[in-house]
Amino acid sequence: ESEKSKYFPTSLRNDKKSIFGNSLIGLTIDNGSIGMQLPEDSEPIVVTFNHEESKDLYELRTCVFWNITSLSWSGEGCQFSHIVSDSNTTVCHCRHLTNFGVLFDYVGDADPTDSQLSNLSLALLILSCLAILVTQALLFFLKSGKRSSTKTLVENSRNCTLFAAQLAFVTLAGQHNHVSDEVCQFFGALIHLFYLAFFAWTALEGYSFYSALVTVFDKKHLSSKMFYLLGFGVPILITMITVIVSQAGGYNLYLRRNAGKEVVACWLGVEAMPAIVVPAGFVLLANLGITITCVYIAHTARNKRSISSKSKILASMRNTILLSVLLGLTWFTALIPTSTVQQYMSVTLNASTGLYILAYSVLANKQIMGEVRERGSNMMSSAMSSRISGTMSEMVSSHASTAGSKS
């Protein structure tokens, strides 16, 4: 009995108020390497247990599963359905999302099925994608042809690759129970490619900042072809090498597994994380150097002008934060795994990148906001004019009809 309690304790997460009854009812599905084919828009998996009549308050029952990573009972991702359950039946609804914290998890500490982090990831990634769409729409309609071609190319490419990466993570990373291992690996490779492209264009944006501030009079800038080669060619090359190594050695590098060797996400396994961590780390270190250089140059320039010390400090802080966000330095929080707090911080900062882009490119851009207000004012004026004209036309028609009747 003591040995049984060791492996399957009778309490839920050491909560002595939540205990198991005399009978433990469970279901295990071991599908090996064969994926469970379910529709993409499927409802949560419904598990129904029929048992002897129980006189307990069935509304208080809890659906749990044995987490082989933490070796404890967990209710994350599963809910007890009190609506369709009764004294003879217990119904559980189970669904597992994917925690964005696994993206840079090279030590295996992040739990992909952590419901709180997964829900936070989903909410922030969706908001980020919507923010990118709004940003691109406004930039296209309000500022087309008014910026330098290089700046436009870099910003648009960065925004589009980030949108594709976040959308792919939201829709594909958690499909491991819905598709075969081969398709799951394809999804993982696709996410890998999009995020590598995002970091590549983030590096090119850093280069663009550096060129604009430091090499003002240097005409030897990279050509558009070179931008495309570095922004898309390098990510494709790294992804292809990872895929070839994975397939040639049978390593299945694009299947993230837990300690029990179960597939928990369509993403790089812990052993394959250098394929994303090393390129991203190189970009972050380069952009960190660029940020320090740019802030120093701006601070030195302000010293030559009669500006108060307080204003200088505030301006330096503003520039540091702005460049850090735009050049992806918040991703350093993902590269230094320490605790659950670090995971929440990393998910919050890095899943919200689209919101930073919207704030910088639109909300904090006086020219863009000026054009938005001007367009909005013109549209309201046009609508009011049309409404007044329509009202006047109706009054004239009504007056003419009245005059005709009198005659």
PDB file of N, CA, C and O in Angstrom, residues 51-58 61 86-88:
ATOM      1  N   HIS A  51     -19.862   4.337 -13.581  1.00  0.00           N
ATOM      2  CA  HIS A  51     -19.460   3.655 -12.349  1.00  0.00           C
ATOM      3  C   HIS A  51     -20.681   3.398 -11.472  1.00  0.00           C
ATOM      4  O   HIS A  51     -21.808   3.803 -11.803  1.00  0.00           O
ATOM      5  N   GLU A  52     -20.450   2.715 -10.359  1.00  0.00           N
ATOM      6  CA  GLU A  52     -21.537   2.433  -9.430  1.00  0.00           C
ATOM      7  C   GLU A  52     -22.085   3.747  -8.872  1.00  0.00           C
ATOM      8  O   GLU A  52     -21.385   4.755  -8.812  1.00  0.00           O
ATOM      9  N   GLU A  53     -23.329   3.709  -8.470  1.00  0.00           N
ATOM     10  CA  GLU A  53     -23.969   4.917  -7.972  1.00  0.00           C
ATOM     11  C   GLU A  53     -23.225   5.468  -6.766  1.00  0.00           C
ATOM     12  O   GLU A  53     -22.866   4.732  -5.840  1.00  0.00           O
ATOM     13  N   SER A  54     -22.963   6.747  -6.803  1.00  0.00           N
ATOM     14  CA  SER A  54     -22.256   7.414  -5.717  1.00  0.00           C
ATOM     15  C   SER A  54     -23.173   8.469  -5.103  1.00  0.00           C
ATOM     16  O   SER A  54     -23.865   9.197  -5.816  1.00  0.00           O
ATOM     17  N   LYS A  55     -23.161   8.541  -3.799  1.00  0.00           N
ATOM     18  CA  LYS A  55     -24.033   9.480  -3.087  1.00  0.00           C
ATOM     19  C   LYS A  55     -23.322  10.796  -2.767  1.00  0.00           C
ATOM     20  O   LYS A  55     -23.866  11.648  -2.074  1.00  0.00           O
ATOM     21  N   ASP A  56     -22.106  10.939  -3.265  1.00  0.00           N
ATOM     22  CA  ASP A  56     -21.387  12.176  -2.976  1.00  0.00           C
ATOM     23  C   ASP A  56     -21.926  13.317  -3.826  1.00  0.00           C
ATOM     24  O   ASP A  56     -22.721  13.119  -4.730  1.00  0.00           O
ATOM     25  N   LEU A  57     -21.526  14.529  -3.535  1.00  0.00           N
ATOM     26  CA  LEU A  57     -21.906  15.690  -4.333  1.00  0.00           C
ATOM     27  C   LEU A  57     -21.048  15.698  -5.590  1.00  0.00           C
ATOM     28  O   LEU A  57     -19.889  16.100  -5.567  1.00  0.00           O
ATOM     29  N   TYR A  58     -21.616  15.208  -6.704  1.00  0.00           N
ATOM     30  CA  TYR A  58     -20.809  15.023  -7.904  1.00  0.00           C
ATOM     31  C   TYR A  58     -20.324  16.351  -8.482  1.00  0.00           C
ATOM     32  O   TYR A  58     -19.394  16.388  -9.278  1.00  0.00           O
ATOM     33  N   ARG A  61     -16.597  16.895  -7.828  1.00  0.00           N
ATOM     34  CA  ARG A  61     -15.581  15.996  -8.378  1.00  0.00           C
ATOM     35  C   ARG A  61     -14.588  16.791  -9.230  1.00  0.00           C
ATOM     36  O   ARG A  61     -14.876  17.868  -9.737  1.00  0.00           O
ATOM     37  N   ASP A  86     -23.693  12.662 -13.471  1.00  0.00           N
ATOM     38  CA  ASP A  86     -24.697  12.374 -12.444  1.00  0.00           C
ATOM     39  C   ASP A  86     -24.101  11.383 -11.460  1.00  0.00           C
ATOM     40  O   ASP A  86     -22.889  11.143 -11.452  1.00  0.00           O
ATOM     41  N   SER A  87     -24.922  10.781 -10.624  1.00  0.00           N
ATOM     42  CA  SER A  87     -24.425   9.873  -9.592  1.00  0.00           C
ATOM     43  C   SER A  87     -23.806   8.609 -10.164  1.00  0.00           C
ATOM     44  O   SER A  87     -23.001   7.951  -9.514  1.00  0.00           O
ATOM     45  N   ASN A  88     -24.154   8.256 -11.407  1.00  0.00           N
ATOM     46  CA  ASN A  88     -23.613   7.053 -12.042  1.00  0.00           C
ATOM     47  C   ASN A  88     -22.599   7.348 -13.139  1.00  0.00           C
ATOM     48  O   ASN A  88     -22.003   6.434 -13.701  1.00  0.00           O
TER      49      ASN A  88
END
